[in-house]
Short mmCIF file of N, CA and C and ligand atoms in Angstrom, two decimals:
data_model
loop_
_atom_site.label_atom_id
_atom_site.label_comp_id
_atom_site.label_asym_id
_atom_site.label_seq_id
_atom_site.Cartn_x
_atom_site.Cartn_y
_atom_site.Cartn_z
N UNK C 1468 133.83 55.48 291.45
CA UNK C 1468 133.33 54.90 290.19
C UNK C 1468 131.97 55.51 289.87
N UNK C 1469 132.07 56.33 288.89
CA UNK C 1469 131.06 57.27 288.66
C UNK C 1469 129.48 56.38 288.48
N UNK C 1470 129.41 55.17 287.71
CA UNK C 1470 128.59 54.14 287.60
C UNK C 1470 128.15 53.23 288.37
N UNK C 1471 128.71 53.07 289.39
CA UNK C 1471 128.80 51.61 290.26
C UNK C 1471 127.60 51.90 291.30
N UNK C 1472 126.69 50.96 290.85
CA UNK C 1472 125.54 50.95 291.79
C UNK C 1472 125.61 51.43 293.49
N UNK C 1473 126.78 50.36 293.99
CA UNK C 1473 127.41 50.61 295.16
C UNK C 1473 127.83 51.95 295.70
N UNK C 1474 128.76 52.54 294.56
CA UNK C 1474 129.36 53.98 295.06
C UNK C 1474 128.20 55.42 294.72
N UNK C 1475 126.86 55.12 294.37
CA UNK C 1475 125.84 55.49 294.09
C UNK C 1475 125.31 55.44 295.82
N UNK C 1476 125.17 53.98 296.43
CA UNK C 1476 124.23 53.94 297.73
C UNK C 1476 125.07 54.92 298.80
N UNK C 1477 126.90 54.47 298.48
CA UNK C 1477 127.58 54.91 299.65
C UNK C 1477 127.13 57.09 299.35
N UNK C 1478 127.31 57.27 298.30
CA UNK C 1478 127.22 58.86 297.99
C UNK C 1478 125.95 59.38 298.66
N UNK C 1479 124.92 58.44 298.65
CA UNK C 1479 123.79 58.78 298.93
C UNK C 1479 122.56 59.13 297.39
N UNK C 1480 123.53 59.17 297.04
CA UNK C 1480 122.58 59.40 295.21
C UNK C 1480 121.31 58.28 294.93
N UNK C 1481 121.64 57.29 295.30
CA UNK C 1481 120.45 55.88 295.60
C UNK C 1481 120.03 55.58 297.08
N UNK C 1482 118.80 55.83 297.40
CA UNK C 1482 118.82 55.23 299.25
C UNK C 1482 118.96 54.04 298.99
N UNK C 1483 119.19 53.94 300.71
CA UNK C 1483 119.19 52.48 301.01
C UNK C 1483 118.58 52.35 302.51
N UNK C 1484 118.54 51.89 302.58
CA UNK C 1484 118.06 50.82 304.56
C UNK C 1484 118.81 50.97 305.05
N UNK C 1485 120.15 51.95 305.95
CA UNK C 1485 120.98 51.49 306.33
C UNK C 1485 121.11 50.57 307.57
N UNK C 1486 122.07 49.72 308.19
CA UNK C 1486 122.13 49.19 309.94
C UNK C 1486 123.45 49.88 310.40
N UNK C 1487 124.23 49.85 309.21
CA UNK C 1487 125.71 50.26 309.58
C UNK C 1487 126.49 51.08 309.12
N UNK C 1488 126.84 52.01 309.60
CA UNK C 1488 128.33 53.16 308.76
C UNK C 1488 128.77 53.59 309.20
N UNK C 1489 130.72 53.76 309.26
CA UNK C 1489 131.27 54.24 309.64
C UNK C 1489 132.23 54.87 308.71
N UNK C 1490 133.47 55.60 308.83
CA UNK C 1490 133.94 56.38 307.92
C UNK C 1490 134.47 55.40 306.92
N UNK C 1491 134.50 54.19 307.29
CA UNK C 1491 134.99 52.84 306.20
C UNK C 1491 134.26 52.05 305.40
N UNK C 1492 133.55 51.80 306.22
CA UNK C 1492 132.33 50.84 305.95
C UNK C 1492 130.44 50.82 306.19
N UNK C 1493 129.57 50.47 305.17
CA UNK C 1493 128.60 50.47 305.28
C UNK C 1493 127.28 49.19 305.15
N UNK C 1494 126.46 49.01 305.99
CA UNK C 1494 126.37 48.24 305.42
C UNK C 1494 124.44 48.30 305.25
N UNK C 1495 123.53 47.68 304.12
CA UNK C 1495 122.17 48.23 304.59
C UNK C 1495 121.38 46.81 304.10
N UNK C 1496 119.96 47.12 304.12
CA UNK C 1496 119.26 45.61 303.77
C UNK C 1496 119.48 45.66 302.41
N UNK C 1497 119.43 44.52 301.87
CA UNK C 1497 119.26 44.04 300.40
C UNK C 1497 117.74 44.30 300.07
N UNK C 1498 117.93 44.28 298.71
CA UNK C 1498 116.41 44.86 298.10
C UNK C 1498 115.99 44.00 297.61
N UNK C 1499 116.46 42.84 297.50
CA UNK C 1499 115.62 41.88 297.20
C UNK C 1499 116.12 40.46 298.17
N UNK C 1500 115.57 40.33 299.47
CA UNK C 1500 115.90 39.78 300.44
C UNK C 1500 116.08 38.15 300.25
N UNK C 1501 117.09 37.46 300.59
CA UNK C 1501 116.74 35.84 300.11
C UNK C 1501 116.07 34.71 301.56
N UNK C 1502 116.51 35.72 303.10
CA UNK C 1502 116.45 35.18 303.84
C UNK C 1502 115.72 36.28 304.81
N UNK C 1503 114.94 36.11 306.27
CA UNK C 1503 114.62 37.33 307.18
C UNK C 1503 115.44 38.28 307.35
N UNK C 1504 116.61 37.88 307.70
CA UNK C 1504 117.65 39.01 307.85
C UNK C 1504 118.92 38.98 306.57
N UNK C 1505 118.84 39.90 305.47
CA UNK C 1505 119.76 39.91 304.32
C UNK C 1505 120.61 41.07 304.00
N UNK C 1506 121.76 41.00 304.77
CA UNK C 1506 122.37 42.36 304.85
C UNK C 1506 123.76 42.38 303.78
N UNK C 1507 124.01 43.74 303.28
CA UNK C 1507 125.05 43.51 302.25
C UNK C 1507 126.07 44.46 302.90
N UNK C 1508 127.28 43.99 303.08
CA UNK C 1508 128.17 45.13 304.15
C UNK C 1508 129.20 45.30 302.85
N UNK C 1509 129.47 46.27 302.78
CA UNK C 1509 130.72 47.51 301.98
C UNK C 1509 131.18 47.72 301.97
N UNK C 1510 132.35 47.57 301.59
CA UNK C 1510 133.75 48.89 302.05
C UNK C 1510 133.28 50.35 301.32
N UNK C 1511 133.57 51.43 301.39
CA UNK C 1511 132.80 52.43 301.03
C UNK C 1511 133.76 52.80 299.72
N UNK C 1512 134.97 52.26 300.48
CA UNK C 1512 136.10 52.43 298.90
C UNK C 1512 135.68 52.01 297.62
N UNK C 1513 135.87 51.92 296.41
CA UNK C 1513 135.37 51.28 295.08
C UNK C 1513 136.48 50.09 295.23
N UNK C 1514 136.28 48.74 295.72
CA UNK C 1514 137.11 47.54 295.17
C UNK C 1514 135.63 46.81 294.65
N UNK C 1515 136.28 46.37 292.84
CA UNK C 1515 135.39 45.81 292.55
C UNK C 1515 135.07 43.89 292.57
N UNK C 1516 135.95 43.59 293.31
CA UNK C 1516 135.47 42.51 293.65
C UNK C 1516 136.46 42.17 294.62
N UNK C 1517 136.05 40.97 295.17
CA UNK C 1517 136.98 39.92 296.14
C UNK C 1517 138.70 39.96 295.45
N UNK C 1518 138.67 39.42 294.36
CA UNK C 1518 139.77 39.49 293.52
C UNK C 1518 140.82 40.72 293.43
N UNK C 1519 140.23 41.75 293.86
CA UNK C 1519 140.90 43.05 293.78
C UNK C 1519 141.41 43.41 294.79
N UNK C 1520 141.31 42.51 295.81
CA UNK C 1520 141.42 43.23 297.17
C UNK C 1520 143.41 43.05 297.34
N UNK C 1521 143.72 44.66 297.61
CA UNK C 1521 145.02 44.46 297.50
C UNK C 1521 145.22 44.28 299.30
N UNK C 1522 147.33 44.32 299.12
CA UNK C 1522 147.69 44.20 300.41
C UNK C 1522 147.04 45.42 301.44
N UNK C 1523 146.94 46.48 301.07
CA UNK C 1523 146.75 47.73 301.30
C UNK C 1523 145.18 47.89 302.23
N UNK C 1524 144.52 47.08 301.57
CA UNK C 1524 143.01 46.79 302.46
C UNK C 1524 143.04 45.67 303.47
N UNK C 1525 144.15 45.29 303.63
CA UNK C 1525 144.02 44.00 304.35
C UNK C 1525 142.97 44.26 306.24
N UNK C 1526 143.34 45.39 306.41
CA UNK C 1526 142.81 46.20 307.31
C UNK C 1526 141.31 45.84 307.88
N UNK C 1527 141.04 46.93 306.26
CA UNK C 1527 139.81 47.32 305.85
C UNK C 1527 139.06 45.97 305.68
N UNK C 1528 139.21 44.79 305.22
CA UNK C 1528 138.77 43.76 305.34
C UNK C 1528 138.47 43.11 305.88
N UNK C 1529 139.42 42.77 307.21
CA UNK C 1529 139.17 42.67 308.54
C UNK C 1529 138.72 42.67 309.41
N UNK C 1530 138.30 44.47 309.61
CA UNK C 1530 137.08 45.22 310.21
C UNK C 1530 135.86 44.72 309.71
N UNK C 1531 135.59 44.59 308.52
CA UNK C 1531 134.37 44.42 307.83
C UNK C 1531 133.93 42.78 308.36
N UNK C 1532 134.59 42.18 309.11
CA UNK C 1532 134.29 40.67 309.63
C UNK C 1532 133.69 41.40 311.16
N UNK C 1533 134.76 41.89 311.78
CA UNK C 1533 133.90 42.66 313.03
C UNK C 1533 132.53 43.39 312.77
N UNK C 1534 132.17 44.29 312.61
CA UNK C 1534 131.69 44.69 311.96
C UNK C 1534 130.26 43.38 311.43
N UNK C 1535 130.49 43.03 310.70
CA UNK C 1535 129.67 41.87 310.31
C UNK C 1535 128.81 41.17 311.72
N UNK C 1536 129.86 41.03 312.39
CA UNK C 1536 130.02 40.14 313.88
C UNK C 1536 128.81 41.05 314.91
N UNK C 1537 128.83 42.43 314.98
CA UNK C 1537 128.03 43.58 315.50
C UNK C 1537 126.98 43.39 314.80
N UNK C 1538 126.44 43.60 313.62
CA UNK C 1538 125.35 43.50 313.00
C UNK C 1538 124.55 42.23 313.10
N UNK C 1539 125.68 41.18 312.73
CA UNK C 1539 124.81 39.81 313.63
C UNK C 1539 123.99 39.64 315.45
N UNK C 1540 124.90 40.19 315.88
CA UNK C 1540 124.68 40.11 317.24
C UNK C 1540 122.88 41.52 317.27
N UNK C 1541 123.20 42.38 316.40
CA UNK C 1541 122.33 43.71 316.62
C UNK C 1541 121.30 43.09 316.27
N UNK C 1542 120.95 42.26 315.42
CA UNK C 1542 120.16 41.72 314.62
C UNK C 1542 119.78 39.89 315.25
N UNK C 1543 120.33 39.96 316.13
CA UNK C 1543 120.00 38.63 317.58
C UNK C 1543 119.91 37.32 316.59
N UNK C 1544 121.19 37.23 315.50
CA UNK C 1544 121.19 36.14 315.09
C UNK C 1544 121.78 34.86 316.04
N UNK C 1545 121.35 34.59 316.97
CA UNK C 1545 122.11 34.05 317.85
C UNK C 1545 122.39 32.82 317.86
N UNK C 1546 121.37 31.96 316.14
CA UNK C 1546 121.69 30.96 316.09
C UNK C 1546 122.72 30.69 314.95
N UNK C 1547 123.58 31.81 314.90
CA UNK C 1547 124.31 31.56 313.45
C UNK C 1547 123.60 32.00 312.00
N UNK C 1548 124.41 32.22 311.44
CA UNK C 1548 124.47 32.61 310.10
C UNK C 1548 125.49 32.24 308.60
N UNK C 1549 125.10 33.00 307.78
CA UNK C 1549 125.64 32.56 306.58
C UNK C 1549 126.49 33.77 305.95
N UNK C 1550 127.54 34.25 305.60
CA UNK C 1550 128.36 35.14 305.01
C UNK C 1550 128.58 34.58 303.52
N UNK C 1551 128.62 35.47 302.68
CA UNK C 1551 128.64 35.18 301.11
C UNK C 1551 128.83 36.10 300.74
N UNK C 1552 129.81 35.74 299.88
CA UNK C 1552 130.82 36.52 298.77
C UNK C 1552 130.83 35.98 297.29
N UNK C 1553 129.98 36.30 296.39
CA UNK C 1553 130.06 36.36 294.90
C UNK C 1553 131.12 37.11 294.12
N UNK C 1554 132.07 36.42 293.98
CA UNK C 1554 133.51 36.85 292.72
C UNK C 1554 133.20 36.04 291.53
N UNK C 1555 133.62 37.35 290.91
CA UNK C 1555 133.44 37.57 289.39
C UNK C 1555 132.47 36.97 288.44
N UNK C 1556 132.16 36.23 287.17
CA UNK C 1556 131.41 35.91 286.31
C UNK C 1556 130.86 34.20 286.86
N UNK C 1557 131.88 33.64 286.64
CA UNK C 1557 131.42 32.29 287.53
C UNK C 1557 130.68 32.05 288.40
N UNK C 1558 131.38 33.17 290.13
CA UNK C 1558 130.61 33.18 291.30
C UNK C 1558 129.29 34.14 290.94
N UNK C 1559 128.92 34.59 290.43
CA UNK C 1559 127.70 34.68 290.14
C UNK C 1559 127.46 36.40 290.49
N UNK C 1560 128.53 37.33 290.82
CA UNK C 1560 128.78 38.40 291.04
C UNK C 1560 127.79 39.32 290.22
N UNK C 1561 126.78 39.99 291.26
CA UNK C 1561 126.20 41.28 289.73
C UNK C 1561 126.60 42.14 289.90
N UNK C 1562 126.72 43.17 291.30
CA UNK C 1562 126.95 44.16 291.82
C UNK C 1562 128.87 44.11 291.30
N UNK C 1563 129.45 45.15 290.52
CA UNK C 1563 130.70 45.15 290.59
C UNK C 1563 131.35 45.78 291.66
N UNK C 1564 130.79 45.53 293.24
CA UNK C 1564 131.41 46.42 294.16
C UNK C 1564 131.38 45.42 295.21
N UNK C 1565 132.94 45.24 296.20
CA UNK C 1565 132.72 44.21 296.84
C UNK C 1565 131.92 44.19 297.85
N UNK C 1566 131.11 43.63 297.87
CA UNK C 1566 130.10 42.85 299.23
C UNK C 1566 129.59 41.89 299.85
N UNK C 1567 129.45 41.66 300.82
CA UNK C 1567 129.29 40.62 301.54
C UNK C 1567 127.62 40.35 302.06
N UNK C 1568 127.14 38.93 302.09
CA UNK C 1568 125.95 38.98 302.10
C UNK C 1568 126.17 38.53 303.56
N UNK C 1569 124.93 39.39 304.68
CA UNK C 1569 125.04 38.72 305.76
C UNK C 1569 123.45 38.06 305.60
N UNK C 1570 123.50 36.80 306.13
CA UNK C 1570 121.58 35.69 305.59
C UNK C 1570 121.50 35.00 306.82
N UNK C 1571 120.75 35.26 307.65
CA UNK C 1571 120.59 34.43 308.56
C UNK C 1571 118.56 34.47 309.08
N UNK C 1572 118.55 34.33 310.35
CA UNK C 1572 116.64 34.26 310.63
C UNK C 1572 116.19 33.18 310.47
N UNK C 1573 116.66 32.31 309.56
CA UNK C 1573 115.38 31.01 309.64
C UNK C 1573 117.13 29.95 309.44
N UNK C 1574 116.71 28.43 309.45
CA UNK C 1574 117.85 27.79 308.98
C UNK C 1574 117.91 27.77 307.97
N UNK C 1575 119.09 27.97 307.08
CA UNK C 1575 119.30 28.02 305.72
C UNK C 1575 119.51 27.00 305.08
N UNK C 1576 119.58 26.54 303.90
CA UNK C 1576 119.39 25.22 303.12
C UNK C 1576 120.78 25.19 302.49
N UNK C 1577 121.16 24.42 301.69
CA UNK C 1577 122.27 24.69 301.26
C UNK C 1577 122.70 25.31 299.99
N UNK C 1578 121.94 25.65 299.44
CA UNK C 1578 122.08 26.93 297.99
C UNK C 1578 122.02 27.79 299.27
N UNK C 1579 122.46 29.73 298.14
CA UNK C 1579 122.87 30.73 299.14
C UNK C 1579 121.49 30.73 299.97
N UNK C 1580 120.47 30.32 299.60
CA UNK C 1580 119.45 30.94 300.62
C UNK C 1580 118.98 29.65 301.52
P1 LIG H 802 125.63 39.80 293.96
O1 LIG H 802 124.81 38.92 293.08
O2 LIG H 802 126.41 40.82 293.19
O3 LIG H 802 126.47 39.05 294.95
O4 LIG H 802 124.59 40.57 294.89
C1 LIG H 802 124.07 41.81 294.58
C2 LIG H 802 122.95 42.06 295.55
O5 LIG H 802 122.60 43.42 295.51
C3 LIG H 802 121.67 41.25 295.25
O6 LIG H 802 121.34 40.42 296.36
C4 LIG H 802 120.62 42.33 294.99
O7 LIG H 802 119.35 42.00 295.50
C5 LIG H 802 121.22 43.54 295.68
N1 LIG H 802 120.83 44.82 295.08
C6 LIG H 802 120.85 45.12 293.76
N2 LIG H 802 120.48 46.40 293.58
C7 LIG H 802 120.25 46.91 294.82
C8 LIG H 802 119.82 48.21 295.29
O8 LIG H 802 119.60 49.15 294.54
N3 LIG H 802 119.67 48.35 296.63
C9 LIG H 802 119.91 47.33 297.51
N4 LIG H 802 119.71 47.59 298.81
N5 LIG H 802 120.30 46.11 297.10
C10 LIG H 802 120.47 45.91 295.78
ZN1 LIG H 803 131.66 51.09 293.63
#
């Protein structure tokens, strides 16, 4: 997606912070952090939201929970954390590329942060 903020960070055309990448998945800090530790993990593919995710990624989706699971642990969240997923206009989605917020470091309240 020639436009998509996301397929901009994965190309390298926009930096980012990275913690994580592999030939699937990426994942780096958020730029505008809500919590100590605010990580946004990627599939590197263009799915533009939760909603899109076909049978075909079921995989790829998967991994991205492992994955998640490594970065928590790398990042010594050891008291737990928060995973968040914004779909479409409602959920409050800006980025049209799917990602996952990893928020953890302090205890979290109950809005996303
Ligand atoms: P959404 O609201 O779509 O779930 O979350 C998009 C997230 O992307 C926001 O938390 C926002 O701070 C983050 N973000 C937006 N632009 C950039 C950017 O250029 N670089 C990074 N690292 N994060 C970004
Ligand atoms: Zn994209």
């Amino acid at each position: 997606m020639e436009d998509c903020l996301f397929c901009k960070i994965v190309k390298g055309e926009i930096p980012s912070n990275k913690v994580y990448e592999d030939d699937e998945i990426l994942a780096f800090k958020d730029i505008n952090p809500k919590a100590p530790v605010h990580i946004l993990i990627i599939p590197k593919k263009h799915i533009s939201s939760a909603n899109e995710i076909e049978e075909i990624d079921e995989a790829l989706i998967g991994r991205m929970f492992t994955v998640i699971k490594k970065i928590a642990k790398d990042m010594d969240l050891k008291n737990g954390y928060r995973i968040i997923n914004n779909c479409g206009e409602d959920g409050g989605q800006e980025v049209k590329h799917l990602h996952f917020h990893l928020l953890g470091g302090k205890k979290l309240g109950i809005s996303m942060c």
